[in-house]
Amino acid sequence: MTEEPRGALYADGPPARSRAASGPAKPEPSRTGSSKPDSSDSRASGAGSPRAAAEGAEGQEGRSPSRVRPSGLAEAVDAVAGAAAQRRTMLFEGAGTALEWGAPVAEPALVVETSGLDRLISHAPEDWTVGVEAGMPLARLQKLLAPAGQWLPVDPPTADGGATLGGLLAGGDAGPRRLKYGGLADLVIGATLVLPNGTVARTGGDVIKNVAGYDLAKLMSGSLGAFGLVARLNLRVHPLPAATVTVALPVDDAAQALDAARAVMRSPLEPVAVEWDGRELLVRFQGTEESAAARGRLAPEVPGLAGARVLDADAEQAAWRRHLGLLRGEEGETVLRAATHPARLPGLARRLNELTRETGVEARLLSGVAQGLHTAVLRGGDAAGHAECLTAWRETVHQAGGSVTLRRRREGVDDLAAAWGRAPSATPVLRSLKRQFDPDDICAPGRFAPWF
Ligand SMILES: Cc1cc2nc3c(=O)[nH]c(=O)nc-3n(C[C@H](O)[C@H](O)[C@H](O)COP(=O)(O)OP(=O)(O)OC[C@H]3O[C@@H](n4cnc5c(N)ncnc54)[C@H](O)[C@@H]3O)c2cc1C
């Protein structure tokens, strides 16, 4: 299956002149600090054109950023190279569902929207691979793959919100089924990147048997747009499971949730997701109709899962939807994502409880228990309480050898707490990579402040 590319490929000749960006005007990204939509003039000019450059200069003097929406690799190269030549700062924007992750980006001169980079480049069902432009929404890719009985096994909470593949890779995250399939970075076979100076870099290959060399796609995982633009991805796909079955066990104690998760992971039932929302443990199985049903039936016999009930199809869907909604958080909440050894969960839960009493905020701890991926959601109280709670809990995670990303925060928290905590040991390496890739600090400036 192949969709005809709409624009010239950079590899096939010199970059085409940027065309007028089309599509509906989007709201401004929240962290750029601007609220004014771009003028149609700025959209109509390619980023590399003298006119766009002039507008960029204005943008950096405090006016709202100009926006460009390339509709192919060549135009993306044009946009990035044009901005680099003028040392204009840039922010890459997919669906805009995770633009506030990390530290706030200083207002960029240019926003590069990836929604025009949305084509299917190739799909080889017999090779289990698909090639896409990185602005394609995950939900659309799943629709394209489904007739072949295939899917890209990532299930993030914002798929409904249009989350794009490039944004998912740059966000460095994965949904509950990461337990079985790994994160999106693990499914990347190859990638085409536009580095901050406009150079096109190809990494990996087109087939599952990979080539040697630096794995730049891994650098892009979690890069939050600070190391360049992900323009295209070759991805490994998997068979769509015929059936899934989920069992739910009420459990509000973190240690008990951890014991149950360990027991089911040791069992021969091979769960594909084990998630705890602070009140209930959800364990998901998949396979053929018969095998998924049998796993669900046998689950309550696993020590620690006695009393688990099998959800019917509607209840299963509702349970996962609710869970993903909780992970995403809501306006006014502060959301922290932490990664530790799974065994740390009870200690982290205890500390968060203590902090709620000390700071006057309410908190809920969710956890991909078997993977040690925890999400703390703070609500209520005031900004000072949120800032105090997040800073202290993050320090506990660091002491436990883990890492934390601040995703969402209630208004006012940025003035009171740093977005990143203790610098990880890899910081000097990241800093030097950033210097090499982006010496003028034009891509998402400030995203990883104060680390680099
Ligand atoms: C609070 C919250 C919790 C979430 N929790 C989870 C979770 O637990 N599991 C999960 O799987 N998903 C989760 N997600 C969803 C998912 O990880 C992100 O929504 C997804 O990464 C965003 O895709 P997007 O297209 O909306 O990206 P955007 O929001 O547009 O961009 C996200 C970041 O990537 C950069 N970026 C975007 N496109 C590109 C590109 N092509 N090249 C380089 N950089 C780019 C942006 O500059 C920005 O820094 C969560 C989302 C939110 C808001």
Short mmCIF file of C-alpha atoms and ligand atoms in Angstrom, two decimals:
data_model
loop_
_atom_site.label_atom_id
_atom_site.label_comp_id
_atom_site.label_asym_id
_atom_site.label_seq_id
_atom_site.Cartn_x
_atom_site.Cartn_y
_atom_site.Cartn_z
CA MET A 1 0.00 0.00 0.00
CA THR A 2 1.48 3.37 -0.93
CA GLU A 3 0.13 6.89 -0.83
CA GLU A 4 1.58 9.07 -3.54
CA PRO A 5 3.86 11.68 -1.97
CA ARG A 6 2.46 15.15 -2.56
CA GLY A 7 5.68 17.11 -2.64
CA ALA A 8 9.20 16.77 -3.93
CA LEU A 9 11.53 14.72 -1.78
CA TYR A 10 14.76 16.38 -0.76
CA ALA A 11 16.66 13.30 -1.91
CA ASP A 12 15.19 13.70 -5.38
CA GLY A 13 16.40 17.21 -6.01
CA PRO A 14 16.86 20.61 -4.44
CA PRO A 15 14.28 21.70 -1.90
CA ALA A 16 11.14 23.08 -3.48
CA ARG A 17 10.30 26.67 -2.73
CA SER A 18 8.01 26.72 0.29
CA ARG A 19 4.40 26.94 -0.73
CA ALA A 20 1.66 28.77 1.03
CA ALA A 21 0.83 26.92 4.21
CA SER A 22 -2.75 25.81 4.21
CA GLY A 23 -5.21 24.39 6.69
CA PRO A 24 -7.22 25.90 9.50
CA ALA A 25 -5.53 28.39 11.77
CA LYS A 26 -4.66 26.67 15.02
CA PRO A 27 -4.74 28.16 18.49
CA GLU A 28 -1.36 29.38 19.64
CA PRO A 29 0.62 26.89 21.73
CA SER A 30 0.11 27.64 25.39
CA ARG A 31 3.78 27.74 26.41
CA THR A 32 4.94 30.16 23.79
CA GLY A 33 3.22 32.86 25.68
CA SER A 34 1.37 34.18 22.65
CA SER A 35 -2.32 34.08 22.00
CA LYS A 36 -2.65 35.88 18.72
CA PRO A 37 -3.17 33.77 15.62
CA ASP A 38 -0.62 34.34 12.88
CA SER A 39 -1.44 36.63 10.06
CA SER A 40 -2.33 34.98 6.79
CA ASP A 41 0.63 36.78 5.31
CA SER A 42 3.11 35.03 7.52
CA ARG A 43 1.55 31.64 6.76
CA ALA A 44 1.65 32.41 3.10
CA SER A 45 5.37 32.98 3.09
CA GLY A 46 7.85 30.14 3.32
CA ALA A 47 10.05 30.25 6.38
CA GLY A 48 13.09 30.45 4.17
CA SER A 49 11.84 33.42 2.19
CA PRO A 50 13.23 36.87 2.85
CA ARG A 51 9.81 37.99 3.88
CA ALA A 52 9.44 35.27 6.48
CA ALA A 53 12.91 36.06 7.74
CA ALA A 54 11.89 39.66 8.22
CA GLU A 55 8.80 38.58 10.10
CA GLY A 56 10.95 36.30 12.24
CA ALA A 57 13.09 39.23 13.24
CA GLU A 58 9.93 40.99 14.33
CA GLY A 59 8.84 37.84 16.18
CA GLN A 60 12.00 37.89 18.23
CA GLU A 61 11.41 41.50 19.15
CA GLY A 62 8.35 40.43 21.10
CA ARG A 63 5.60 40.01 18.50
CA SER A 64 3.69 36.77 18.20
CA PRO A 65 5.56 34.02 16.37
CA SER A 66 5.03 33.43 12.70
CA ARG A 67 3.89 29.96 11.73
CA VAL A 68 4.76 27.74 8.85
CA ARG A 69 3.15 24.47 7.85
CA PRO A 70 5.46 22.54 5.49
CA SER A 71 3.77 19.92 3.38
CA GLY A 72 6.70 17.67 2.65
CA LEU A 73 10.32 17.05 3.61
CA ALA A 74 11.67 19.66 1.20
CA GLU A 75 9.50 22.38 2.67
CA ALA A 76 10.40 21.28 6.19
CA VAL A 77 14.09 21.58 5.30
CA ASP A 78 13.39 24.99 3.82
CA ALA A 79 11.64 26.12 6.99
CA VAL A 80 14.32 24.91 9.38
CA ALA A 81 17.29 25.96 7.23
CA GLY A 82 15.73 29.37 6.65
CA ALA A 83 15.23 29.90 10.37
CA ALA A 84 18.74 28.64 11.13
CA ALA A 85 20.28 31.06 8.63
CA GLN A 86 18.56 33.92 10.43
CA ARG A 87 19.16 32.44 13.91
CA ARG A 88 15.45 32.51 14.50
CA THR A 89 14.20 30.39 17.39
CA MET A 90 11.76 27.58 16.55
CA LEU A 91 9.18 25.38 18.16
CA PHE A 92 7.90 22.23 16.46
CA GLU A 93 4.22 21.60 16.96
CA GLY A 94 2.27 18.42 16.21
CA ALA A 95 -1.23 18.21 17.63
CA GLY A 96 -0.20 20.47 20.49
CA THR A 97 -1.30 18.06 23.23
CA ALA A 98 2.03 18.02 25.06
CA LEU A 99 3.58 21.40 24.34
CA GLU A 100 3.87 22.25 28.01
CA TRP A 101 5.95 19.20 28.90
CA GLY A 102 9.29 20.18 30.37
CA ALA A 103 10.35 23.77 30.98
CA PRO A 104 8.50 26.59 29.22
CA VAL A 105 10.01 27.56 25.89
CA ALA A 106 10.93 31.19 25.48
CA GLU A 107 8.64 32.68 22.86
CA PRO A 108 9.93 31.37 19.53
CA ALA A 109 10.16 33.47 16.38
CA LEU A 110 8.71 30.60 14.37
CA VAL A 111 6.33 27.73 15.02
CA VAL A 112 6.77 24.84 12.57
CA GLU A 113 3.49 22.94 12.41
CA THR A 114 3.88 19.33 11.36
CA SER A 115 0.23 18.72 10.45
CA GLY A 116 1.11 19.06 6.74
CA LEU A 117 3.65 16.23 7.04
CA ASP A 118 0.97 13.60 7.28
CA ARG A 119 1.41 11.16 4.43
CA LEU A 120 1.71 7.43 4.43
CA ILE A 121 4.92 6.82 2.47
CA SER A 122 4.85 3.05 2.32
CA HIS A 123 3.27 0.06 3.95
CA ALA A 124 4.67 -3.42 3.46
CA PRO A 125 2.33 -5.71 5.37
CA GLU A 126 4.44 -8.78 4.59
CA ASP A 127 7.52 -7.06 6.10
CA TRP A 128 5.55 -5.66 9.06
CA THR A 129 6.82 -2.16 8.36
CA VAL A 130 5.26 1.19 7.60
CA GLY A 131 6.83 4.48 6.53
CA VAL A 132 5.08 7.72 7.46
CA GLU A 133 5.64 11.41 7.68
CA ALA A 134 5.95 12.34 11.32
CA GLY A 135 2.99 14.71 11.48
CA MET A 136 0.58 11.86 10.84
CA PRO A 137 -1.78 11.39 13.77
CA LEU A 138 -1.43 8.01 15.46
CA ALA A 139 -5.19 7.43 15.24
CA ARG A 140 -5.07 7.82 11.47
CA LEU A 141 -2.18 5.43 11.10
CA GLN A 142 -4.12 2.83 13.09
CA LYS A 143 -7.06 3.21 10.68
CA LEU A 144 -4.76 2.75 7.69
CA LEU A 145 -3.17 -0.37 9.17
CA ALA A 146 -6.34 -2.06 10.44
CA PRO A 147 -7.52 -3.52 7.08
CA ALA A 148 -4.24 -5.49 6.98
CA GLY A 149 -4.90 -6.79 10.51
CA GLN A 150 -1.98 -4.71 11.83
CA TRP A 151 -1.40 -1.87 14.27
CA LEU A 152 1.34 0.21 15.79
CA PRO A 153 1.21 -1.02 19.39
CA VAL A 154 1.19 2.28 21.29
CA ASP A 155 -1.84 3.41 23.23
CA PRO A 156 -1.28 6.92 24.60
CA PRO A 157 -4.00 8.92 26.33
CA THR A 158 -3.97 11.64 23.69
CA ALA A 159 -4.48 9.50 20.59
CA ASP A 160 -8.05 10.85 20.49
CA GLY A 161 -6.65 14.38 20.62
CA GLY A 162 -4.77 13.80 17.37
CA ALA A 163 -1.31 13.13 18.88
CA THR A 164 1.18 12.78 16.05
CA LEU A 165 3.90 10.18 15.65
CA GLY A 166 6.67 12.80 15.73
CA GLY A 167 5.17 14.35 18.87
CA LEU A 168 4.87 10.94 20.49
CA LEU A 169 8.53 10.17 19.78
CA ALA A 170 9.67 13.62 20.93
CA GLY A 171 7.50 13.22 24.04
CA GLY A 172 9.32 9.97 24.77
CA ASP A 173 6.33 8.25 26.17
CA ALA A 174 4.20 5.18 25.66
CA GLY A 175 0.88 3.89 26.87
CA PRO A 176 0.10 0.95 29.17
CA ARG A 177 0.97 -1.67 26.57
CA ARG A 178 4.59 -0.54 26.64
CA LEU A 179 4.87 -3.47 29.04
CA LYS A 180 4.64 -5.84 26.08
CA TYR A 181 5.86 -3.83 23.12
CA GLY A 182 8.23 -1.19 24.50
CA GLY A 183 7.88 2.50 23.75
CA LEU A 184 7.60 4.14 20.34
CA ALA A 185 11.41 4.49 20.17
CA ASP A 186 11.63 0.70 20.31
CA LEU A 187 9.38 0.44 17.26
CA VAL A 188 11.41 2.85 15.14
CA ILE A 189 13.44 1.11 12.44
CA GLY A 190 14.62 4.27 10.76
CA ALA A 191 14.01 8.00 10.80
CA THR A 192 14.59 11.08 8.70
CA LEU A 193 15.43 14.09 10.77
CA VAL A 194 15.95 17.73 9.95
CA LEU A 195 18.73 18.89 12.24
CA PRO A 196 18.66 22.45 13.62
CA ASN A 197 20.98 23.72 10.84
CA GLY A 198 18.68 22.30 8.15
CA THR A 199 20.79 19.21 7.41
CA VAL A 200 18.79 16.09 6.58
CA ALA A 201 19.96 13.10 8.60
CA ARG A 202 18.80 9.58 7.95
CA THR A 203 19.21 7.06 10.70
CA GLY A 204 18.48 3.33 10.80
CA GLY A 205 16.95 1.70 7.75
CA ASP A 206 13.74 0.62 6.07
CA VAL A 207 13.70 -2.98 7.19
CA ILE A 208 13.69 -4.64 10.56
CA LYS A 209 17.25 -5.95 10.12
CA ASN A 210 18.99 -2.75 11.10
CA VAL A 211 22.13 -0.96 10.01
CA ALA A 212 25.02 0.16 12.19
CA GLY A 213 25.72 3.79 13.10
CA TYR A 214 24.55 6.35 15.59
CA ASP A 215 20.96 5.77 16.54
CA LEU A 216 19.75 9.35 16.30
CA ALA A 217 16.12 8.24 16.59
CA LYS A 218 16.85 7.33 20.22
CA LEU A 219 18.21 10.83 20.80
CA MET A 220 14.91 12.18 19.50
CA SER A 221 12.99 10.09 22.01
CA GLY A 222 12.07 12.49 24.80
CA SER A 223 13.93 15.36 23.10
CA LEU A 224 10.84 17.61 23.29
CA GLY A 225 11.82 19.28 20.05
CA ALA A 226 15.21 20.49 21.30
CA PHE A 227 17.43 18.51 18.91
CA GLY A 228 15.68 18.93 15.57
CA LEU A 229 12.60 17.94 13.64
CA VAL A 230 11.46 14.36 13.20
CA ALA A 231 10.23 14.42 9.60
CA ARG A 232 9.71 10.75 8.72
CA LEU A 233 9.62 7.46 10.51
CA ASN A 234 9.90 3.84 9.44
CA LEU A 235 8.14 1.79 12.02
CA ARG A 236 7.68 -1.84 12.90
CA VAL A 237 4.04 -2.87 13.13
CA HIS A 238 2.41 -5.83 14.87
CA PRO A 239 -0.62 -8.04 14.36
CA LEU A 240 -3.81 -6.57 15.76
CA PRO A 241 -4.81 -8.74 18.70
CA ALA A 242 -8.04 -10.60 18.01
CA ALA A 243 -9.29 -10.01 21.53
CA THR A 244 -8.38 -8.40 24.83
CA VAL A 245 -9.71 -9.13 28.29
CA THR A 246 -9.19 -6.96 31.37
CA VAL A 247 -9.61 -7.91 34.99
CA ALA A 248 -10.04 -5.29 37.71
CA LEU A 249 -9.15 -5.65 41.38
CA PRO A 250 -10.04 -3.01 43.96
CA VAL A 251 -6.82 -2.17 45.81
CA ASP A 252 -5.91 1.11 47.42
CA ASP A 253 -2.63 0.06 48.99
CA ALA A 254 0.53 0.53 46.91
CA ALA A 255 2.39 -2.43 48.43
CA GLN A 256 -0.56 -4.70 47.76
CA ALA A 257 -0.80 -3.45 44.16
CA LEU A 258 2.92 -4.14 43.71
CA ASP A 259 2.62 -7.69 45.11
CA ALA A 260 -0.32 -8.46 42.83
CA ALA A 261 1.54 -7.05 39.81
CA ARG A 262 4.63 -9.12 40.60
CA ALA A 263 2.56 -12.27 40.98
CA VAL A 264 0.77 -11.85 37.66
CA MET A 265 4.06 -11.03 35.91
CA ARG A 266 5.54 -14.29 37.27
CA SER A 267 2.47 -16.28 36.16
CA PRO A 268 2.21 -17.85 32.72
CA LEU A 269 -0.68 -15.50 31.85
CA GLU A 270 1.59 -12.87 30.22
CA PRO A 271 -0.36 -9.65 30.78
CA VAL A 272 0.13 -6.88 28.22
CA ALA A 273 -0.67 -4.07 30.67
CA VAL A 274 -0.71 -3.79 34.46
CA GLU A 275 -1.83 -0.39 35.70
CA TRP A 276 -2.88 0.90 39.10
CA ASP A 277 -4.89 4.09 39.52
CA GLY A 278 -4.62 4.34 43.29
CA ARG A 279 -7.92 2.54 43.79
CA GLU A 280 -8.05 -0.28 41.31
CA LEU A 281 -5.54 -2.53 39.57
CA LEU A 282 -6.26 -3.17 35.89
CA VAL A 283 -4.61 -6.18 34.25
CA ARG A 284 -5.05 -6.67 30.55
CA PHE A 285 -4.53 -9.83 28.50
CA GLN A 286 -4.71 -10.32 24.76
CA GLY A 287 -4.65 -13.08 22.17
CA THR A 288 -7.23 -15.11 20.32
CA GLU A 289 -10.80 -14.97 21.68
CA GLU A 290 -10.24 -18.27 23.50
CA SER A 291 -6.80 -17.55 24.92
CA ALA A 292 -7.68 -14.03 26.09
CA ALA A 293 -10.86 -15.35 27.75
CA ALA A 294 -8.96 -18.22 29.39
CA ARG A 295 -6.33 -15.82 30.77
CA GLY A 296 -9.07 -13.62 32.23
CA ARG A 297 -10.77 -16.64 33.83
CA LEU A 298 -7.51 -17.89 35.35
CA ALA A 299 -6.35 -14.49 36.63
CA PRO A 300 -8.21 -14.60 39.99
CA GLU A 301 -6.25 -17.78 40.80
CA VAL A 302 -3.00 -15.82 40.80
CA PRO A 303 -1.95 -15.00 44.38
CA GLY A 304 -2.81 -11.38 45.05
CA LEU A 305 -5.46 -11.26 42.34
CA ALA A 306 -8.13 -13.20 44.23
CA GLY A 307 -11.36 -11.22 43.88
CA ALA A 308 -10.43 -9.71 40.51
CA ARG A 309 -13.44 -9.50 38.24
CA VAL A 310 -13.46 -9.86 34.47
CA LEU A 311 -14.83 -6.70 32.80
CA ASP A 312 -17.24 -7.03 29.91
CA ALA A 313 -16.26 -5.31 26.65
CA ASP A 314 -17.98 -2.00 27.45
CA ALA A 315 -16.67 -1.88 30.99
CA GLU A 316 -13.17 -2.71 29.73
CA GLN A 317 -13.23 0.14 27.26
CA ALA A 318 -14.61 2.54 29.87
CA ALA A 319 -12.00 1.49 32.44
CA TRP A 320 -9.05 2.13 30.11
CA ARG A 321 -10.52 5.38 28.86
CA ARG A 322 -10.94 6.58 32.44
CA HIS A 323 -7.42 5.49 33.30
CA LEU A 324 -5.88 7.30 30.35
CA GLY A 325 -7.90 10.40 31.21
CA LEU A 326 -6.50 10.35 34.75
CA LEU A 327 -2.94 10.03 33.38
CA ARG A 328 -3.48 12.99 31.12
CA GLY A 329 -4.74 15.22 33.91
CA GLU A 330 -6.97 18.27 33.68
CA GLU A 331 -6.70 22.02 33.58
CA GLY A 332 -5.60 23.27 37.01
CA GLU A 333 -3.82 20.03 37.90
CA THR A 334 -0.09 19.45 38.13
CA VAL A 335 1.10 16.19 36.56
CA LEU A 336 4.49 14.60 37.14
CA ARG A 337 5.71 11.49 35.40
CA ALA A 338 8.36 9.50 37.24
CA ALA A 339 10.38 6.44 36.33
CA THR A 340 11.94 4.26 39.04
CA HIS A 341 12.53 0.63 39.83
CA PRO A 342 9.02 -0.83 40.32
CA ALA A 343 9.85 -1.78 43.93
CA ARG A 344 9.96 1.91 44.87
CA LEU A 345 6.23 2.38 44.46
CA PRO A 346 5.19 1.94 48.14
CA GLY A 347 7.83 4.43 49.34
CA LEU A 348 6.80 6.98 46.74
CA ALA A 349 3.12 6.57 47.64
CA ARG A 350 3.88 7.07 51.35
CA ARG A 351 5.90 10.22 50.68
CA LEU A 352 3.22 11.69 48.44
CA ASN A 353 0.66 11.08 51.20
CA GLU A 354 2.81 12.89 53.75
CA LEU A 355 3.30 15.79 51.37
CA THR A 356 -0.39 16.25 50.79
CA ARG A 357 -0.82 16.80 54.51
CA GLU A 358 2.08 19.24 54.65
CA THR A 359 1.19 21.27 51.56
CA GLY A 360 -2.61 21.25 51.53
CA VAL A 361 -2.91 19.77 48.04
CA GLU A 362 -4.72 16.59 47.09
CA ALA A 363 -2.73 13.99 45.22
CA ARG A 364 -3.35 10.79 43.37
CA LEU A 365 -0.61 8.37 42.44
CA LEU A 366 -1.07 6.14 39.41
CA SER A 367 1.45 3.56 38.34
CA GLY A 368 2.35 1.23 35.51
CA VAL A 369 3.30 -0.99 38.43
CA ALA A 370 5.22 -3.63 36.53
CA GLN A 371 7.34 -1.03 34.74
CA GLY A 372 7.91 1.51 37.52
CA LEU A 373 6.33 4.35 35.55
CA HIS A 374 4.43 6.48 38.02
CA THR A 375 2.19 9.50 37.49
CA ALA A 376 1.47 11.88 40.36
CA VAL A 377 -1.53 14.13 39.82
CA LEU A 378 -1.86 17.12 42.18
CA ARG A 379 -5.02 19.12 42.50
CA GLY A 380 -6.73 21.53 44.92
CA GLY A 381 -4.74 23.77 47.27
CA ASP A 382 -2.81 26.65 45.78
CA ALA A 383 0.14 27.14 43.42
CA ALA A 384 2.58 27.38 46.35
CA GLY A 385 1.33 24.01 47.65
CA HIS A 386 1.72 22.43 44.22
CA ALA A 387 5.24 23.83 43.85
CA GLU A 388 6.27 22.63 47.30
CA CYS A 389 4.75 19.20 46.81
CA LEU A 390 6.24 18.66 43.35
CA THR A 391 9.71 19.79 44.40
CA ALA A 392 9.80 17.59 47.50
CA TRP A 393 8.30 14.52 45.82
CA ARG A 394 10.66 14.87 42.87
CA GLU A 395 13.58 14.91 45.29
CA THR A 396 12.31 11.65 46.79
CA VAL A 397 12.20 10.12 43.31
CA HIS A 398 15.75 11.29 42.62
CA GLN A 399 16.94 9.80 45.89
CA ALA A 400 15.33 6.53 44.77
CA GLY A 401 17.47 6.68 41.61
CA GLY A 402 14.60 7.75 39.36
CA SER A 403 13.81 10.59 36.97
CA VAL A 404 10.88 12.99 36.74
CA THR A 405 9.32 15.02 33.95
CA LEU A 406 6.91 17.82 34.75
CA ARG A 407 4.08 17.60 32.27
CA ARG A 408 1.20 19.72 33.31
CA ARG A 409 1.15 22.38 36.01
CA ARG A 410 -1.43 24.67 37.53
CA GLU A 411 -1.07 28.33 36.84
CA GLY A 412 1.59 30.07 38.89
CA VAL A 413 3.71 26.97 39.53
CA ASP A 414 6.37 27.97 37.00
CA ASP A 415 7.11 31.09 39.05
CA LEU A 416 7.68 29.01 42.16
CA ALA A 417 9.35 25.78 41.08
CA ALA A 418 11.95 24.73 38.52
CA ALA A 419 10.57 22.53 35.76
CA TRP A 420 13.46 20.08 36.07
CA GLY A 421 15.01 18.79 39.26
CA ARG A 422 18.46 17.44 39.96
CA ALA A 423 20.49 17.13 36.76
CA PRO A 424 21.03 13.51 35.69
CA SER A 425 24.54 12.12 35.18
CA ALA A 426 24.00 12.24 31.40
CA THR A 427 23.62 16.05 31.47
CA PRO A 428 27.19 16.86 30.32
CA VAL A 429 26.73 14.52 27.32
CA LEU A 430 23.34 16.01 26.47
CA ARG A 431 24.73 19.52 26.85
CA SER A 432 27.56 18.78 24.46
CA LEU A 433 25.19 17.12 21.96
CA LYS A 434 22.97 20.18 22.13
CA ARG A 435 25.99 22.41 21.48
CA GLN A 436 26.97 20.33 18.46
CA PHE A 437 23.50 20.00 17.00
CA ASP A 438 22.16 23.39 17.88
CA PRO A 439 25.03 25.77 18.72
CA ASP A 440 22.79 28.85 18.51
CA ASP A 441 20.12 27.25 20.72
CA ILE A 442 17.33 27.96 18.28
CA CYS A 443 15.27 24.76 18.75
CA ALA A 444 12.88 24.97 21.69
CA PRO A 445 15.17 27.30 23.69
CA GLY A 446 14.75 26.83 27.41
CA ARG A 447 13.00 23.45 27.16
CA PHE A 448 15.61 21.75 29.34
CA ALA A 449 16.59 24.78 31.43
CA PRO A 450 18.48 24.87 33.73
CA TRP A 451 20.27 21.71 32.54
CA PHE A 452 21.07 23.17 29.12
C1 LIG B 1 -0.52 15.15 30.89
C2 LIG B 1 -0.30 14.15 29.77
C3 LIG B 1 0.00 12.85 30.10
C4 LIG B 1 0.26 11.93 29.07
N1 LIG B 1 0.59 10.69 29.44
C5 LIG B 1 0.91 9.81 28.50
C6 LIG B 1 1.21 8.50 28.85
O1 LIG B 1 1.18 8.13 30.01
N2 LIG B 1 1.49 7.64 27.86
C7 LIG B 1 1.48 8.04 26.57
O2 LIG B 1 1.76 7.23 25.71
N3 LIG B 1 1.19 9.27 26.20
C8 LIG B 1 0.90 10.15 27.12
N4 LIG B 1 0.54 11.39 26.75
C9 LIG B 1 0.45 11.67 25.32
C10 LIG B 1 1.66 11.74 24.42
O3 LIG B 1 2.89 11.36 24.91
C11 LIG B 1 1.76 13.13 23.89
O4 LIG B 1 0.51 13.68 23.80
C12 LIG B 1 2.36 13.17 22.50
O5 LIG B 1 3.76 13.03 22.67
C13 LIG B 1 2.09 14.49 21.87
O6 LIG B 1 1.94 14.42 20.48
P1 LIG B 1 1.56 15.81 19.78
O7 LIG B 1 1.51 15.55 18.33
O8 LIG B 1 0.35 16.40 20.41
O9 LIG B 1 2.87 16.68 20.13
P2 LIG B 1 2.98 18.21 20.53
O10 LIG B 1 2.26 18.49 21.81
O11 LIG B 1 2.65 19.06 19.39
O12 LIG B 1 4.54 18.28 20.81
C14 LIG B 1 5.11 17.59 21.91
C15 LIG B 1 6.60 17.90 21.97
O13 LIG B 1 7.26 17.32 20.86
C16 LIG B 1 7.83 18.33 20.00
N5 LIG B 1 7.51 17.89 18.65
C17 LIG B 1 6.27 17.71 18.09
N6 LIG B 1 6.38 17.22 16.85
C18 LIG B 1 7.72 17.08 16.60
C19 LIG B 1 8.48 16.60 15.50
N7 LIG B 1 7.90 16.14 14.37
N8 LIG B 1 9.84 16.61 15.61
C20 LIG B 1 10.45 17.04 16.74
N9 LIG B 1 9.78 17.50 17.82
C21 LIG B 1 8.45 17.51 17.75
C22 LIG B 1 7.17 19.64 20.43
O14 LIG B 1 8.02 20.75 20.22
C23 LIG B 1 6.89 19.40 21.91
O15 LIG B 1 8.04 19.65 22.70
C24 LIG B 1 0.20 12.31 27.72
C25 LIG B 1 -0.15 13.62 27.40
C26 LIG B 1 -0.40 14.53 28.41
C27 LIG B 1 -0.78 15.95 28.03
#
